[in-house]
Short mmCIF file of C-alpha atoms and ligand atoms in Angstrom, two decimals:
data_model
loop_
_atom_site.label_atom_id
_atom_site.label_comp_id
_atom_site.label_asym_id
_atom_site.label_seq_id
_atom_site.Cartn_x
_atom_site.Cartn_y
_atom_site.Cartn_z
CA MET A 1 -10.42 15.28 37.85
CA ALA A 2 -9.30 11.86 37.35
CA LEU A 3 -8.01 11.44 33.79
CA ILE A 4 -8.06 7.69 33.70
CA THR A 5 -12.01 7.76 33.46
CA LYS A 6 -12.07 10.36 30.80
CA ALA A 7 -11.61 9.58 27.13
CA VAL A 8 -9.04 11.70 25.24
CA LYS A 9 -10.25 15.02 23.86
CA GLY A 10 -11.61 14.49 20.34
CA THR A 11 -12.25 10.79 20.43
CA LEU A 12 -15.48 8.87 20.54
CA ASP A 13 -16.91 5.70 22.17
CA PHE A 14 -19.26 3.77 20.16
CA LEU A 15 -21.64 2.10 22.55
CA PRO A 16 -23.43 -1.30 22.20
CA GLN A 17 -26.89 0.11 22.09
CA ASN A 18 -26.35 1.88 18.80
CA ILE A 19 -23.62 -0.14 17.16
CA TYR A 20 -25.92 -2.13 15.04
CA LYS A 21 -26.30 1.12 12.89
CA ASN A 22 -22.61 1.36 12.31
CA GLN A 23 -22.45 -2.38 11.58
CA PHE A 24 -25.18 -2.04 9.02
CA VAL A 25 -23.57 1.13 7.42
CA GLU A 26 -20.15 -0.69 7.46
CA ASN A 27 -21.24 -4.02 5.95
CA SER A 28 -23.22 -1.85 3.23
CA LEU A 29 -20.25 -0.19 2.35
CA LEU A 30 -18.18 -3.18 1.81
CA GLN A 31 -20.98 -4.84 -0.17
CA ILE A 32 -21.32 -1.67 -2.41
CA GLY A 33 -17.52 -1.71 -2.82
CA GLU A 34 -17.79 -5.35 -3.98
CA CYS A 35 -20.31 -4.36 -6.59
CA PHE A 36 -17.22 -2.35 -8.29
CA GLY A 37 -14.74 -5.10 -7.71
CA PHE A 38 -13.08 -3.35 -4.53
CA LYS A 39 -11.72 -5.88 -2.18
CA GLU A 40 -10.82 -5.06 1.53
CA ILE A 41 -7.30 -4.22 2.64
CA ARG A 42 -6.13 -3.85 6.13
CA THR A 43 -2.86 -2.05 6.92
CA PRO A 44 -1.27 -1.15 10.24
CA VAL A 45 -2.38 1.69 12.25
CA PHE A 46 1.03 3.53 12.29
CA GLU A 47 3.77 3.80 9.58
CA HIS A 48 7.16 5.42 9.18
CA THR A 49 6.76 9.08 9.63
CA GLU A 50 8.47 9.53 6.22
CA LEU A 51 5.61 7.72 4.30
CA PHE A 52 3.14 10.44 5.10
CA THR A 53 5.41 13.56 4.76
CA ARG A 54 6.38 12.37 1.39
CA SER A 55 3.03 11.29 0.14
CA VAL A 56 0.67 13.73 1.95
CA GLY A 57 3.02 16.62 1.47
CA ASP A 58 5.14 18.50 3.99
CA THR A 59 3.45 21.80 3.07
CA THR A 60 -0.19 20.42 4.00
CA ASP A 61 -1.96 21.17 7.15
CA VAL A 62 -2.11 17.52 7.81
CA VAL A 63 1.73 17.10 7.99
CA GLN A 64 2.65 20.33 9.41
CA LYS A 65 -0.06 20.57 12.19
CA GLU A 66 -2.07 17.61 12.66
CA MET A 67 -0.08 14.28 12.92
CA TYR A 68 0.22 12.17 15.85
CA THR A 69 4.13 11.53 15.63
CA PHE A 70 6.38 9.92 18.19
CA ASN A 71 9.81 7.96 18.51
CA ASP A 72 9.28 4.42 19.37
CA LYS A 73 11.72 2.76 21.82
CA GLY A 74 13.87 1.77 18.76
CA ASP A 75 14.15 5.63 18.22
CA ARG A 76 12.07 5.31 14.77
CA SER A 77 9.90 8.21 14.00
CA ILE A 78 6.40 6.68 13.90
CA THR A 79 3.26 8.35 12.85
CA LEU A 80 -0.47 7.27 13.53
CA ARG A 81 -2.02 7.29 10.02
CA PRO A 82 -3.88 10.59 9.40
CA GLU A 83 -5.43 9.17 6.11
CA GLY A 84 -5.70 5.75 4.51
CA THR A 85 -4.13 6.08 0.92
CA ALA A 86 -0.42 6.20 1.98
CA GLY A 87 -0.67 3.05 3.80
CA ALA A 88 -2.70 1.21 1.13
CA ALA A 89 -0.15 2.67 -1.57
CA ARG A 90 2.84 1.42 0.53
CA ALA A 91 1.28 -2.04 0.92
CA PHE A 92 0.60 -2.23 -2.99
CA LEU A 93 4.21 -1.60 -3.53
CA GLU A 94 5.72 -3.60 -0.73
CA ASN A 95 3.67 -6.50 -1.71
CA GLY A 96 4.23 -6.43 -5.43
CA LEU A 97 0.59 -6.27 -6.01
CA PHE A 98 1.29 -4.12 -9.16
CA ASN A 99 2.02 -7.69 -10.80
CA GLU A 100 -1.70 -8.51 -10.52
CA PRO A 101 -4.08 -7.43 -13.17
CA LEU A 102 -4.51 -3.69 -13.06
CA PRO A 103 -6.24 -1.74 -12.01
CA LEU A 104 -6.03 -3.20 -8.43
CA LYS A 105 -9.18 -1.98 -6.42
CA VAL A 106 -8.82 -2.03 -2.73
CA CYS A 107 -11.12 -0.60 -0.09
CA TYR A 108 -10.96 -0.33 3.87
CA LEU A 109 -12.76 0.73 6.85
CA THR A 110 -10.19 2.49 9.01
CA SER A 111 -9.52 4.68 11.95
CA CYS A 112 -7.50 8.02 11.22
CA TYR A 113 -5.62 10.32 13.62
CA ARG A 114 -5.23 13.98 13.24
CA TYR A 115 -4.65 16.65 15.86
CA GLU A 116 -7.34 18.99 15.12
CA LYS A 117 -9.72 21.53 16.99
CA PRO A 118 -12.51 19.01 17.85
CA GLN A 119 -16.00 20.12 16.86
CA ALA A 120 -19.14 18.43 15.45
CA GLY A 121 -17.88 16.29 12.52
CA ARG A 122 -14.15 16.99 13.43
CA LEU A 123 -12.48 14.65 15.61
CA ARG A 124 -9.09 13.39 16.57
CA GLU A 125 -9.71 10.00 16.10
CA PHE A 126 -12.19 9.48 13.13
CA HIS A 127 -12.93 6.64 10.56
CA GLN A 128 -13.13 6.45 7.05
CA PHE A 129 -14.30 4.25 4.31
CA GLY A 130 -11.85 4.64 1.71
CA VAL A 131 -11.32 3.16 -1.94
CA GLU A 132 -8.07 3.12 -3.98
CA CYS A 133 -7.76 1.90 -7.46
CA PHE A 134 -4.21 1.48 -8.39
CA GLY A 135 -2.89 1.48 -11.93
CA THR A 136 -5.21 3.09 -14.36
CA SER A 137 -5.17 6.38 -16.38
CA ASP A 138 -8.64 5.81 -17.88
CA PRO A 139 -11.16 8.76 -17.19
CA ALA A 140 -13.66 5.87 -16.93
CA ALA A 141 -11.90 5.07 -13.56
CA ASP A 142 -12.24 8.47 -12.29
CA ALA A 143 -16.16 8.29 -13.12
CA GLU A 144 -16.34 4.88 -11.57
CA VAL A 145 -14.82 5.91 -8.31
CA ILE A 146 -17.22 8.83 -8.17
CA SER A 147 -20.03 6.49 -9.27
CA LEU A 148 -19.23 4.31 -6.33
CA ALA A 149 -19.44 7.13 -3.83
CA SER A 150 -22.62 8.47 -5.26
CA GLN A 151 -24.34 5.02 -5.27
CA ILE A 152 -23.39 4.94 -1.40
CA PHE A 153 -25.61 8.03 -0.93
CA ASP A 154 -28.19 6.53 -3.19
CA PHE A 155 -28.19 3.37 -1.23
CA PHE A 156 -28.71 5.15 2.13
CA GLU A 157 -31.43 7.63 0.41
CA VAL A 158 -29.39 10.56 1.43
CA ASP A 159 -30.68 13.72 -0.05
CA ASN A 160 -29.20 17.25 -0.30
CA ILE A 161 -25.77 16.10 -1.11
CA ALA A 162 -23.77 17.91 -3.76
CA LEU A 163 -21.06 16.49 -5.91
CA GLN A 164 -18.47 19.05 -6.78
CA ILE A 165 -15.61 18.19 -9.39
CA ASN A 166 -12.55 19.96 -10.46
CA SER A 167 -9.37 19.33 -12.22
CA ILE A 168 -6.01 20.46 -10.70
CA GLY A 169 -3.88 19.46 -13.62
CA CYS A 170 -0.80 17.62 -13.77
CA PRO A 171 2.93 18.85 -13.01
CA LYS A 172 3.17 20.01 -16.58
CA CYS A 173 0.27 22.39 -16.63
CA ARG A 174 0.82 23.34 -13.12
CA ALA A 175 4.16 24.96 -13.72
CA GLU A 176 2.44 27.72 -15.80
CA TYR A 177 -0.35 27.91 -13.15
CA HIS A 178 2.00 28.25 -10.28
CA LYS A 179 3.65 31.25 -12.02
CA ALA A 180 0.40 32.93 -12.39
CA LEU A 181 -0.65 32.11 -8.75
CA LYS A 182 2.43 33.53 -7.39
CA GLU A 183 2.19 36.68 -9.43
CA TYR A 184 -1.36 37.08 -8.03
CA PHE A 185 -0.52 36.26 -4.31
CA GLU A 186 2.70 38.34 -4.38
CA SER A 187 0.53 41.29 -4.95
CA LYS A 188 -1.54 40.42 -1.92
CA LYS A 189 1.50 39.55 0.26
CA ALA A 190 0.70 42.15 3.06
CA ASP A 191 -2.61 40.38 3.88
CA LEU A 192 -1.73 36.74 3.76
CA CYS A 193 -1.44 34.59 6.77
CA HIS A 194 1.91 33.59 8.13
CA THR A 195 1.65 29.94 6.75
CA CYS A 196 0.52 31.24 3.40
CA LEU A 197 3.57 33.49 2.90
CA GLU A 198 5.64 30.24 3.40
CA ARG A 199 3.39 28.53 1.02
CA LEU A 200 3.85 31.17 -1.63
CA ASP A 201 7.31 30.01 -2.49
CA LYS A 202 6.93 26.31 -1.73
CA ASN A 203 3.44 25.52 -2.78
CA PRO A 204 1.33 28.31 -3.83
CA MET A 205 -1.85 26.06 -4.45
CA ARG A 206 -1.97 25.30 -0.88
CA ILE A 207 -2.99 29.07 -0.17
CA LEU A 208 -6.25 28.14 -2.02
CA ASP A 209 -7.16 25.53 0.54
CA CYS A 210 -6.28 27.94 3.49
CA LYS A 211 -8.98 28.10 6.21
CA SER A 212 -8.34 31.63 7.32
CA PRO A 213 -11.03 33.78 6.20
CA ILE A 214 -8.85 36.72 4.84
CA CYS A 215 -6.68 34.29 2.94
CA SER A 216 -9.78 32.48 1.39
CA ASP A 217 -11.24 35.88 0.40
CA ILE A 218 -7.90 36.79 -1.29
CA ALA A 219 -8.09 33.21 -3.06
CA LYS A 220 -11.54 33.74 -4.50
CA ASP A 221 -10.23 35.90 -7.12
CA ALA A 222 -7.02 33.99 -7.89
CA PRO A 223 -6.41 32.64 -11.25
CA LYS A 224 -8.24 29.37 -12.04
CA ILE A 225 -6.51 26.29 -12.82
CA LEU A 226 -9.09 25.14 -15.19
CA ASP A 227 -7.78 27.91 -17.50
CA TYR A 228 -4.20 26.35 -17.24
CA LEU A 229 -5.06 22.85 -18.09
CA CYS A 230 -2.89 21.27 -20.77
CA GLU A 231 -4.50 19.37 -23.59
CA GLU A 232 -4.33 15.93 -22.16
CA CYS A 233 -5.55 17.25 -18.49
CA ASP A 234 -8.42 19.10 -20.42
CA GLU A 235 -9.24 16.23 -22.54
CA HIS A 236 -9.23 13.87 -19.44
CA PHE A 237 -11.40 16.15 -17.53
CA LYS A 238 -13.96 16.32 -20.28
CA LYS A 239 -14.17 12.47 -20.67
CA VAL A 240 -14.73 12.19 -16.86
CA GLN A 241 -17.81 14.44 -17.27
CA LYS A 242 -18.93 12.51 -20.16
CA TYR A 243 -18.73 9.20 -18.27
CA LEU A 244 -20.59 10.93 -15.39
CA ASP A 245 -23.28 12.27 -17.74
CA VAL A 246 -23.97 8.83 -19.15
CA GLN A 247 -24.80 7.59 -15.58
CA GLY A 248 -27.04 10.48 -14.94
CA ILE A 249 -24.89 11.63 -12.01
CA GLU A 250 -25.21 15.26 -11.26
CA TYR A 251 -22.30 17.44 -10.38
CA THR A 252 -21.11 20.98 -10.61
CA ILE A 253 -17.56 22.28 -11.37
CA ASN A 254 -16.00 24.03 -8.71
CA PRO A 255 -12.78 25.45 -9.64
CA SER A 256 -11.89 26.22 -5.86
CA ILE A 257 -11.39 22.59 -4.71
CA VAL A 258 -7.97 21.66 -4.58
CA ARG A 259 -8.06 19.25 -1.64
CA GLY A 260 -5.84 19.19 1.41
CA LEU A 261 -3.46 16.57 0.32
CA ASP A 262 -0.48 17.22 -1.99
CA TYR A 263 -0.82 14.08 -3.94
CA TYR A 264 -3.65 14.87 -6.23
CA THR A 265 -3.43 15.33 -9.92
CA LYS A 266 -6.20 15.91 -12.62
CA THR A 267 -9.66 14.94 -11.26
CA VAL A 268 -10.58 15.90 -7.59
CA PHE A 269 -14.02 15.95 -6.05
CA GLU A 270 -16.00 16.30 -3.02
CA PHE A 271 -19.51 15.45 -1.85
CA VAL A 272 -20.83 18.22 0.36
CA SER A 273 -24.09 18.49 2.52
CA SER A 274 -25.27 21.61 4.19
CA ASP A 275 -27.32 19.31 6.83
CA ILE A 276 -24.37 18.51 9.23
CA GLY A 277 -23.10 22.09 10.03
CA ALA A 278 -19.70 23.54 9.06
CA GLN A 279 -17.92 20.27 8.32
CA GLY A 280 -20.08 19.46 5.35
CA THR A 281 -17.74 17.43 3.27
CA VAL A 282 -18.58 13.94 3.83
CA CYS A 283 -16.41 12.35 0.93
CA GLY A 284 -13.33 13.76 -0.81
CA GLY A 285 -10.94 12.24 -3.40
CA GLY A 286 -9.24 12.38 -6.59
CA ARG A 287 -6.58 11.10 -8.89
CA TYR A 288 -3.01 10.88 -7.54
CA ASP A 289 -0.85 9.86 -10.72
CA GLY A 290 2.57 10.73 -9.07
CA LEU A 291 2.10 9.26 -5.47
CA ILE A 292 3.31 5.64 -6.15
CA GLU A 293 6.51 7.19 -7.75
CA GLU A 294 6.79 9.77 -5.01
CA ILE A 295 7.11 7.01 -2.43
CA GLY A 296 9.63 5.01 -4.42
CA GLY A 297 7.82 2.87 -6.95
CA PRO A 298 7.23 2.80 -10.53
CA SER A 299 4.98 5.37 -12.29
CA ILE A 300 1.56 3.96 -11.64
CA PRO A 301 -1.49 6.23 -12.09
CA SER A 302 -4.01 5.83 -9.52
CA LEU A 303 -6.97 7.34 -7.63
CA GLY A 304 -9.46 7.03 -4.75
CA PHE A 305 -11.44 8.71 -2.07
CA GLY A 306 -12.10 8.85 1.64
CA MET A 307 -15.55 9.18 3.24
CA GLY A 308 -15.78 10.21 6.80
CA LEU A 309 -17.80 7.75 8.69
CA GLU A 310 -18.63 10.13 11.43
CA ARG A 311 -19.88 12.73 9.02
CA LEU A 312 -21.97 9.93 7.06
CA MET A 313 -23.58 8.81 10.29
CA LEU A 314 -24.39 12.40 11.27
CA LEU A 315 -25.91 13.00 7.79
CA LEU A 316 -28.12 9.75 8.15
CA GLU A 317 -29.22 10.81 11.65
CA ALA A 318 -29.87 14.53 10.63
CA GLN A 319 -32.09 13.19 7.61
CA LYS A 320 -33.79 10.49 9.91
CA ARG A 321 -32.81 7.78 7.41
CA ARG A 322 -34.06 4.28 8.20
CA PHE A 323 -31.92 1.48 9.60
CA PRO A 324 -32.95 -2.28 9.35
CA GLU A 325 -34.08 -3.25 12.95
CA GLU A 326 -31.24 -4.59 15.28
CA ARG A 327 -31.21 -8.34 15.68
CA LYS A 328 -33.30 -9.32 18.73
CA PRO A 329 -32.62 -12.68 20.71
CA GLU A 330 -34.65 -15.47 19.48
CA LEU A 331 -35.10 -17.05 22.69
CA PHE A 332 -34.84 -16.36 26.43
CA ILE A 333 -34.96 -19.43 28.65
CA VAL A 334 -36.48 -18.66 32.09
CA THR A 335 -35.27 -21.14 34.59
CA ILE A 336 -36.83 -22.29 38.03
CA GLY A 337 -34.25 -24.11 40.08
CA ASP A 338 -30.81 -25.69 39.52
CA GLU A 339 -31.98 -28.51 37.43
CA ALA A 340 -33.65 -26.23 35.02
CA LYS A 341 -30.67 -23.98 35.01
CA LEU A 342 -28.48 -27.00 33.81
CA LYS A 343 -31.03 -27.91 31.10
CA ALA A 344 -30.99 -24.28 29.86
CA VAL A 345 -27.37 -24.36 29.73
CA GLU A 346 -27.42 -27.46 27.64
CA LEU A 347 -30.23 -26.37 25.49
CA ALA A 348 -28.79 -23.00 24.81
CA ARG A 349 -25.41 -24.59 23.57
CA GLU A 350 -27.31 -26.61 21.08
CA LEU A 351 -29.36 -23.88 19.76
CA ARG A 352 -26.49 -21.36 19.72
CA LEU A 353 -24.21 -23.95 17.55
CA ASP A 354 -27.12 -23.71 14.95
CA GLY A 355 -26.91 -19.98 15.10
CA SER A 356 -29.61 -18.73 17.33
CA SER A 357 -29.27 -15.96 19.63
CA VAL A 358 -30.10 -17.67 23.09
CA LEU A 359 -30.13 -16.01 26.47
CA TYR A 360 -30.81 -16.97 30.14
CA ASP A 361 -30.30 -15.35 33.45
CA LEU A 362 -26.84 -15.00 35.00
CA GLY A 363 -28.00 -12.91 37.95
CA GLY A 364 -29.72 -15.12 40.18
CA ARG A 365 -33.07 -13.37 39.36
CA SER A 366 -36.69 -14.39 40.47
CA MET A 367 -38.85 -15.99 37.88
CA LYS A 368 -40.77 -12.71 37.57
CA ALA A 369 -37.59 -10.68 37.15
CA GLN A 370 -36.40 -12.83 34.58
CA MET A 371 -39.50 -12.43 32.58
CA LYS A 372 -38.92 -8.80 32.83
CA LEU A 373 -35.34 -8.98 31.66
CA ALA A 374 -36.32 -11.10 28.62
CA ASN A 375 -38.83 -8.38 27.62
CA LYS A 376 -36.33 -5.59 28.23
CA LEU A 377 -33.74 -7.54 25.98
CA GLY A 378 -36.43 -7.90 23.19
CA ALA A 379 -36.48 -11.70 23.37
CA GLN A 380 -38.76 -12.90 20.48
CA THR A 381 -39.81 -15.90 22.51
CA VAL A 382 -39.53 -17.20 25.88
CA ILE A 383 -39.85 -20.45 27.63
CA VAL A 384 -40.15 -21.22 31.24
CA LEU A 385 -38.21 -24.30 32.48
CA GLY A 386 -38.91 -26.05 35.86
CA GLU A 387 -38.68 -29.62 37.17
CA ASP A 388 -41.97 -30.48 35.58
CA GLU A 389 -41.03 -29.24 32.17
CA ILE A 390 -37.97 -31.36 32.07
CA LYS A 391 -39.49 -34.35 33.54
CA ASN A 392 -42.24 -34.36 30.94
CA ASP A 393 -40.16 -33.07 27.89
CA GLU A 394 -42.52 -30.43 27.29
CA ALA A 395 -42.79 -26.69 27.94
CA THR A 396 -44.85 -23.41 27.06
CA ILE A 397 -43.23 -21.28 24.52
CA LYS A 398 -44.48 -17.71 24.43
CA ASP A 399 -44.24 -15.28 21.30
CA MET A 400 -43.52 -11.92 22.96
CA ALA A 401 -44.96 -9.95 20.08
CA SER A 402 -48.43 -11.62 20.04
CA GLY A 403 -48.69 -12.97 23.77
CA ALA A 404 -49.57 -16.35 22.11
CA THR A 405 -48.52 -19.44 23.87
CA GLU A 406 -48.08 -23.09 22.79
CA SER A 407 -46.89 -26.21 24.22
CA ILE A 408 -43.61 -27.69 22.62
CA ARG A 409 -41.43 -30.70 23.30
CA LEU A 410 -37.93 -29.77 24.51
CA SER A 411 -36.31 -32.17 22.18
CA GLU A 412 -38.27 -30.50 19.18
CA LEU A 413 -36.68 -27.05 19.99
CA PRO A 414 -33.54 -27.21 17.84
CA ASP A 415 -35.57 -28.11 14.70
CA ARG A 416 -37.93 -25.54 15.35
CA PHE A 417 -35.48 -22.88 15.77
CA MET A 418 -33.62 -23.97 12.86
CA SER A 419 -36.57 -23.31 10.55
CA PHE A 420 -37.24 -19.87 12.55
CA LEU A 421 -33.92 -18.80 11.49
CA MET A 422 -34.18 -19.83 8.02
CA GLN A 423 -37.58 -17.82 7.76
CA GLN A 424 -35.66 -14.75 9.43
CA ALA A 425 -32.73 -14.99 6.92
CA ALA A 426 -35.16 -15.07 3.92
CA VAL A 427 -36.89 -11.92 5.34
CA GLN A 428 -33.53 -10.32 5.90
CA ALA A 429 -32.37 -11.07 2.42
CA ALA A 430 -35.61 -9.67 0.99
CA ASP A 431 -35.24 -6.59 3.03
CA THR A 432 -31.47 -6.08 1.79
CA LEU A 433 -32.78 -6.48 -1.73
CA ASN A 434 -35.43 -3.81 -1.09
CA PHE A 435 -32.72 -1.56 -0.01
CA PHE A 436 -30.83 -2.09 -3.14
CA ASN A 437 -33.77 -1.88 -5.45
CA THR A 438 -35.56 1.36 -3.91
CA GLU A 439 -34.89 4.42 -6.11
CA GLY A 440 -33.50 7.60 -4.74
P1 ATP B 501 -11.69 18.98 5.95
O1 ATP B 501 -11.50 19.99 4.91
O2 ATP B 501 -13.03 18.94 6.52
O3 ATP B 501 -10.55 19.25 7.06
P2 ATP B 501 -10.12 17.17 4.68
O4 ATP B 501 -9.77 17.75 3.35
O5 ATP B 501 -8.93 17.34 5.71
O6 ATP B 501 -11.37 17.59 5.26
P3 ATP B 501 -9.63 14.42 3.46
O7 ATP B 501 -8.20 14.32 4.05
O8 ATP B 501 -9.90 14.46 2.24
O9 ATP B 501 -10.47 15.69 4.48
O10 ATP B 501 -10.45 13.23 4.43
C1 ATP B 501 -11.57 12.63 3.86
C2 ATP B 501 -12.76 12.76 4.67
O11 ATP B 501 -12.48 12.33 6.06
C3 ATP B 501 -13.26 14.11 4.74
O12 ATP B 501 -14.12 14.34 3.77
C4 ATP B 501 -14.08 13.95 6.04
O13 ATP B 501 -15.34 13.33 5.67
C5 ATP B 501 -13.35 13.05 6.91
N1 ATP B 501 -12.48 13.73 7.83
C6 ATP B 501 -11.37 14.53 7.56
N2 ATP B 501 -11.02 14.96 8.86
C7 ATP B 501 -11.89 14.50 9.88
C8 ATP B 501 -11.90 14.72 11.11
N3 ATP B 501 -10.90 15.33 11.76
N4 ATP B 501 -12.84 14.40 11.93
C9 ATP B 501 -13.82 13.56 11.26
N5 ATP B 501 -13.76 13.37 9.90
C10 ATP B 501 -12.82 13.71 9.25
MG1 MG B 502 -8.72 18.73 7.13
#
């Protein structure tokens, strides 16, 4: 099989006929982020490998098995980002953004790369909407970030999505906990998988996140971190819950959530749905108070989440959620003869400069075939231009939805389309407001 016409395993093409859905979702996400004061940040697709081994953690699946790492021609070890937080944190540090009023809130729409076994909802190139809130230890910030994720699901009218929260404590309370975990897993050593045996010494909490059925079965009865939280962490977790309660955000406490990345502290959370198969975690995040220090900066408590866009889209499709209509061309100009084609090109230029979507035939089609094409492309109106129309500065414009026709001066077209556009913009604005105002 010719490889050059095959996409790499675990990657997807997003095709033009459906892209309006992705665009709607992505624009909405950025707008919802804005409601909470998050501004977009864009960072490179690759970083020095060490950034990820340090921040994500070298005992995690991501670092041990899933990274796309290579040496560039200057013999630097480079890795395609497996997640968005590390790059954003690096940019925050490197650009001195900690001098801005804190917390500094950033969000991004970004591609991520992980060498995983591809299946529904699990790809090798996937996309995330992520938010990061750098420089606050306030439990209200934990609730705010969770509230943002929750508002996204409300906005798209998603149901059957459950929020689960947990606290995995800080290094202080974790020392005790690690001891207890180690003791427990030592007694089950004979049954643990090879990777978990390694984790037992280095990072026993990672065993709780092992995907092997035997290990996860053993993990069920392991000591729970919540019983080991220090006073500060316990207090923090209780406050987060209060701030969620006051917003009416429902959640369950799931002590088995530890998250797959090492940098988390205190609050961790996931939004999970059973409607999209085995890969049901649509959004995961939490606090990472030690991360900035870990990558060489000052101690700056921070938090965030990553939401898988492919999984979000799967969920919207599975629940048959509505998308606003795709924009259709405002006008298709059917031309008869060279003179008319010249006029069409001239007219289209003027209308397009005003923002209208205007098309004409580029394939040498007959008049009948042009009409058919206009229909197929969903043009809202069509005018037919021939020699007479140009000579008389008058043509027939047809509304494709109603079939109604009317006569119009060509010189008046720009004005007419201008007001047409304004009307449509008003309708669209009302529609967007409607989206924001509908209740769950
Ligand atoms: P999982 O347990 O499903 O492997 P994870 O804990 O590795 O997820 P995170 O690193 O927290 O996931 O990434 C945040 C979100 O990104 C996930 O909740 C999911 O929606 C999405 N995601 C992660 N890995 C993939 C992937 N390989 N393909 C598609 N989406 C993914
Ligand atoms: Mg994973």
